[in-house]
Amino acid sequence: MINKKWDIVLKDEFKKDYFEKLGCFVKSEYKRHECYPKYSDVFNALRYTDYDEVKVVILGQDPYHGEGEAHGLSFSVHDDVRRPPSLNNILKELYNDLGIIRNGNELTDWAKQGVLLLNSVLTVVKDTPLSHKGKGWEIFTDNIIRYLNDREEPIVFILWGSYARSKKELITNKKHFIIESVHPSPLSASRGFFGSHPFSKTNQFLVKNGISPIKW
């Protein structure tokens, strides 16, 4: 069980051939290798943020692959590990945008407020980025974006980096709002991520549409 409404929305997805093959592959990988996040945390993004509760989507590529980092939410890691550079830059921009200082690494409170922290690929082998790319996860998560695109209630889609921005073609409903920039990685953050004000822009859009803002 993921979450009541997601289970209904995705019920046909779970029966498709690609998803059954994906499930077998993931189970095999978790037996053969050390994989992240913890098996019980793979669907945390959907567990914390149900379909009809989504206000914002922040799309990542695949989980952090260091030991003990990932817990099923894009860009979020456990509090007891070193903060990854991209998350560090996200929180720097949050401070520059809204003056908010966050001491921990976990973004679970965002998820519980309606921020779907969704990676395109939901699992990874330890120390091997993109190791589960092209195995079926992208079909599943692209369809999640399509289901959200069909919603009548406005959603903010935050797309950081060229990979996330490639998903823009899935978001065709004019009621939704897309915020895009380069990735918060140290390799690109200074080329347009810093100063992009995604958090204030998100809340401005939500309030304008009668939706309660996120307490970032």
Coordinates of C-alpha atoms in Angstrom, one line a residue:
M1 CA 0.0 0.0 0.0
I2 CA 1.4 3.4 -1.1
N3 CA -1.4 5.8 -0.2
K4 CA -5.1 5.5 -0.6
K5 CA -5.6 7.8 -3.6
W6 CA -2.3 6.9 -5.3
D7 CA -3.3 3.2 -5.1
I8 CA -6.5 4.0 -7.0
V9 CA -4.8 6.3 -9.6
L10 CA -2.0 3.8 -10.2
K11 CA -4.0 0.5 -9.9
D12 CA -3.8 -0.2 -13.7
E13 CA -0.1 0.8 -13.8
F14 CA 0.8 -1.9 -11.3
K15 CA -0.7 -4.6 -13.5
K16 CA 1.3 -3.6 -16.6
D17 CA 4.0 -5.9 -18.0
Y18 CA 6.8 -3.4 -17.6
F19 CA 6.0 -2.8 -13.9
E20 CA 6.0 -6.5 -13.2
K21 CA 9.4 -6.9 -14.9
L22 CA 10.6 -3.8 -13.0
G23 CA 9.5 -5.3 -9.7
C24 CA 11.4 -8.6 -10.4
F25 CA 14.5 -6.6 -11.4
V26 CA 14.5 -4.5 -8.2
K27 CA 14.0 -7.4 -5.9
S28 CA 16.9 -9.2 -7.6
E29 CA 19.1 -6.2 -7.3
Y30 CA 18.3 -5.7 -3.6
K31 CA 19.3 -9.3 -3.0
R32 CA 22.5 -9.1 -5.0
H33 CA 23.8 -5.6 -4.1
E34 CA 23.5 -3.0 -1.5
C35 CA 20.9 -0.6 -2.9
Y36 CA 19.3 2.6 -1.8
P37 CA 16.9 3.7 -0.4
K38 CA 16.0 1.0 2.0
Y39 CA 13.5 -1.3 0.3
S40 CA 10.6 -0.2 2.5
D41 CA 11.4 3.4 1.7
V42 CA 11.3 3.2 -2.2
F43 CA 7.8 4.6 -2.5
N44 CA 8.1 7.2 0.3
A45 CA 7.4 10.1 -2.1
L46 CA 4.0 8.7 -2.8
R47 CA 3.5 7.6 0.8
Y48 CA 4.0 11.1 2.2
T49 CA 2.2 13.0 -0.5
D50 CA -1.1 11.6 -1.7
Y51 CA -2.3 12.3 -5.2
D52 CA -5.0 14.9 -4.3
E53 CA -2.6 16.5 -1.8
V54 CA 0.1 17.5 -4.3
K55 CA 0.7 21.2 -4.5
V56 CA 4.3 21.1 -5.8
V57 CA 6.5 18.6 -7.6
I58 CA 10.3 18.8 -7.3
L59 CA 11.7 16.3 -9.8
G60 CA 15.1 14.6 -9.3
Q61 CA 16.9 12.0 -11.4
D62 CA 17.8 9.1 -9.1
P63 CA 18.5 8.7 -5.4
Y64 CA 21.7 9.7 -3.7
H65 CA 24.0 6.7 -3.8
G66 CA 26.1 7.2 -0.7
E67 CA 25.7 5.0 2.4
G68 CA 22.7 5.9 4.5
E69 CA 21.8 8.9 2.5
A70 CA 18.6 8.3 0.5
H71 CA 15.2 7.7 2.1
G72 CA 12.9 7.9 -0.9
L73 CA 12.5 11.6 -1.3
S74 CA 14.3 13.6 -4.1
F75 CA 17.1 15.8 -2.8
S76 CA 16.4 14.7 0.8
V77 CA 18.8 12.7 3.0
H78 CA 18.9 11.5 6.6
D79 CA 19.9 14.0 9.2
D80 CA 22.8 11.9 10.5
V81 CA 24.8 12.0 7.2
R82 CA 26.9 14.7 5.6
R83 CA 24.7 17.1 3.5
P84 CA 25.2 16.5 -0.2
P85 CA 26.4 19.6 -2.2
S86 CA 23.3 19.9 -4.3
L87 CA 21.1 19.9 -1.2
N88 CA 23.4 22.4 0.5
N89 CA 22.9 24.7 -2.5
I90 CA 19.1 24.2 -2.4
L91 CA 19.1 25.3 1.2
K92 CA 21.5 28.3 0.4
E93 CA 19.0 29.5 -2.2
L94 CA 16.1 29.0 0.3
Y95 CA 17.9 31.3 2.7
N96 CA 18.7 33.8 0.0
D97 CA 15.1 33.7 -1.3
L98 CA 13.1 33.7 1.9
G99 CA 15.6 34.1 4.8
I100 CA 14.8 30.6 6.1
I101 CA 17.6 28.6 7.8
R102 CA 17.1 24.8 7.9
N103 CA 19.4 22.9 10.2
G104 CA 18.5 19.3 9.2
N105 CA 18.8 17.4 5.9
E106 CA 15.5 15.7 5.8
L107 CA 12.7 17.4 3.7
T108 CA 9.9 15.2 5.1
D109 CA 8.0 18.2 6.4
W110 CA 7.8 19.5 2.8
A111 CA 6.4 16.2 1.6
K112 CA 3.8 16.2 4.3
Q113 CA 2.6 19.7 3.2
G114 CA 2.1 18.6 -0.4
V115 CA 5.5 18.8 -2.0
L116 CA 6.0 15.6 -4.1
L117 CA 9.7 14.9 -3.9
L118 CA 9.9 12.5 -6.9
N119 CA 12.9 11.0 -8.4
S120 CA 12.6 9.7 -12.0
V121 CA 14.4 6.5 -11.0
L122 CA 13.5 5.3 -7.5
T123 CA 16.4 3.0 -6.7
V124 CA 20.2 2.8 -7.1
V125 CA 23.1 0.5 -6.3
K126 CA 25.5 1.9 -3.7
D127 CA 28.2 4.2 -5.1
T128 CA 26.9 3.6 -8.7
P129 CA 24.8 6.6 -9.9
L130 CA 22.2 5.8 -12.6
S131 CA 22.7 2.1 -12.1
H132 CA 18.9 1.5 -12.4
K133 CA 18.4 3.8 -15.3
G134 CA 16.4 2.4 -18.2
K135 CA 14.9 -0.5 -16.3
G136 CA 11.3 0.8 -16.2
W137 CA 11.2 3.4 -13.4
E138 CA 11.1 6.2 -15.9
I139 CA 7.9 4.8 -17.5
F140 CA 6.3 4.6 -14.1
T141 CA 7.3 8.1 -12.9
D142 CA 6.6 9.7 -16.3
N143 CA 3.1 8.4 -16.0
I144 CA 2.8 9.8 -12.5
I145 CA 3.6 13.2 -14.0
R146 CA 0.9 12.6 -16.6
Y147 CA -1.6 11.7 -14.0
L148 CA -0.8 14.9 -12.1
N149 CA -1.0 16.9 -15.3
D150 CA -4.6 15.7 -15.7
R151 CA -5.6 17.2 -12.4
E152 CA -7.8 20.3 -12.4
E153 CA -6.2 21.8 -9.3
P154 CA -3.1 23.9 -10.2
I155 CA 0.3 22.3 -9.4
V156 CA 3.8 23.9 -9.4
F157 CA 6.4 21.8 -11.2
I158 CA 10.0 22.6 -10.2
L159 CA 12.5 21.4 -12.8
W160 CA 16.2 21.7 -12.0
G161 CA 18.7 20.7 -14.6
S162 CA 18.5 19.4 -18.1
Y163 CA 17.2 16.0 -17.2
A164 CA 14.3 17.4 -15.2
R165 CA 13.6 20.0 -17.8
S166 CA 13.2 17.3 -20.4
K167 CA 10.0 16.2 -18.6
K168 CA 8.4 19.6 -19.4
E169 CA 6.8 18.1 -22.5
L170 CA 4.6 15.9 -20.2
I171 CA 3.2 19.0 -18.5
T172 CA 0.6 20.4 -21.0
N173 CA -2.2 21.5 -18.7
K174 CA -2.2 25.4 -18.7
K175 CA -3.5 25.5 -15.2
H176 CA -0.1 24.3 -13.9
F177 CA 3.0 26.4 -13.4
I178 CA 6.5 25.4 -14.3
I179 CA 9.6 26.8 -12.6
E180 CA 12.9 25.7 -14.3
S181 CA 16.6 26.5 -13.9
V182 CA 20.0 24.8 -14.1
H183 CA 20.7 22.1 -11.5
P184 CA 21.7 23.0 -7.9
S185 CA 24.9 21.0 -8.4
P186 CA 28.1 22.9 -7.6
L187 CA 29.0 22.4 -11.3
S188 CA 26.0 24.6 -12.4
A189 CA 24.4 26.4 -9.5
S190 CA 26.2 29.7 -10.1
R191 CA 24.9 29.7 -13.7
G192 CA 21.3 30.4 -12.9
F193 CA 20.2 28.4 -9.9
F194 CA 21.3 30.9 -7.4
G195 CA 19.0 33.9 -7.6
S196 CA 16.2 32.0 -9.3
H197 CA 13.8 32.3 -6.2
P198 CA 11.9 29.1 -6.7
F199 CA 10.5 29.0 -3.2
S200 CA 8.9 32.5 -3.2
K201 CA 7.7 32.0 -6.8
T202 CA 6.0 28.8 -5.8
N203 CA 4.2 30.4 -2.8
Q204 CA 3.2 33.4 -4.9
F205 CA 1.5 31.1 -7.4
L206 CA -0.2 29.0 -4.8
V207 CA -1.6 32.0 -2.9
K208 CA -2.8 33.5 -6.2
N209 CA -4.7 30.3 -6.8
G210 CA -6.3 30.1 -3.4
I211 CA -3.9 27.3 -2.2
S212 CA -2.2 27.5 1.2
P213 CA 1.6 28.2 0.7
I214 CA 4.4 25.8 1.7
K215 CA 6.2 26.5 5.0
W216 CA 9.6 25.9 3.6

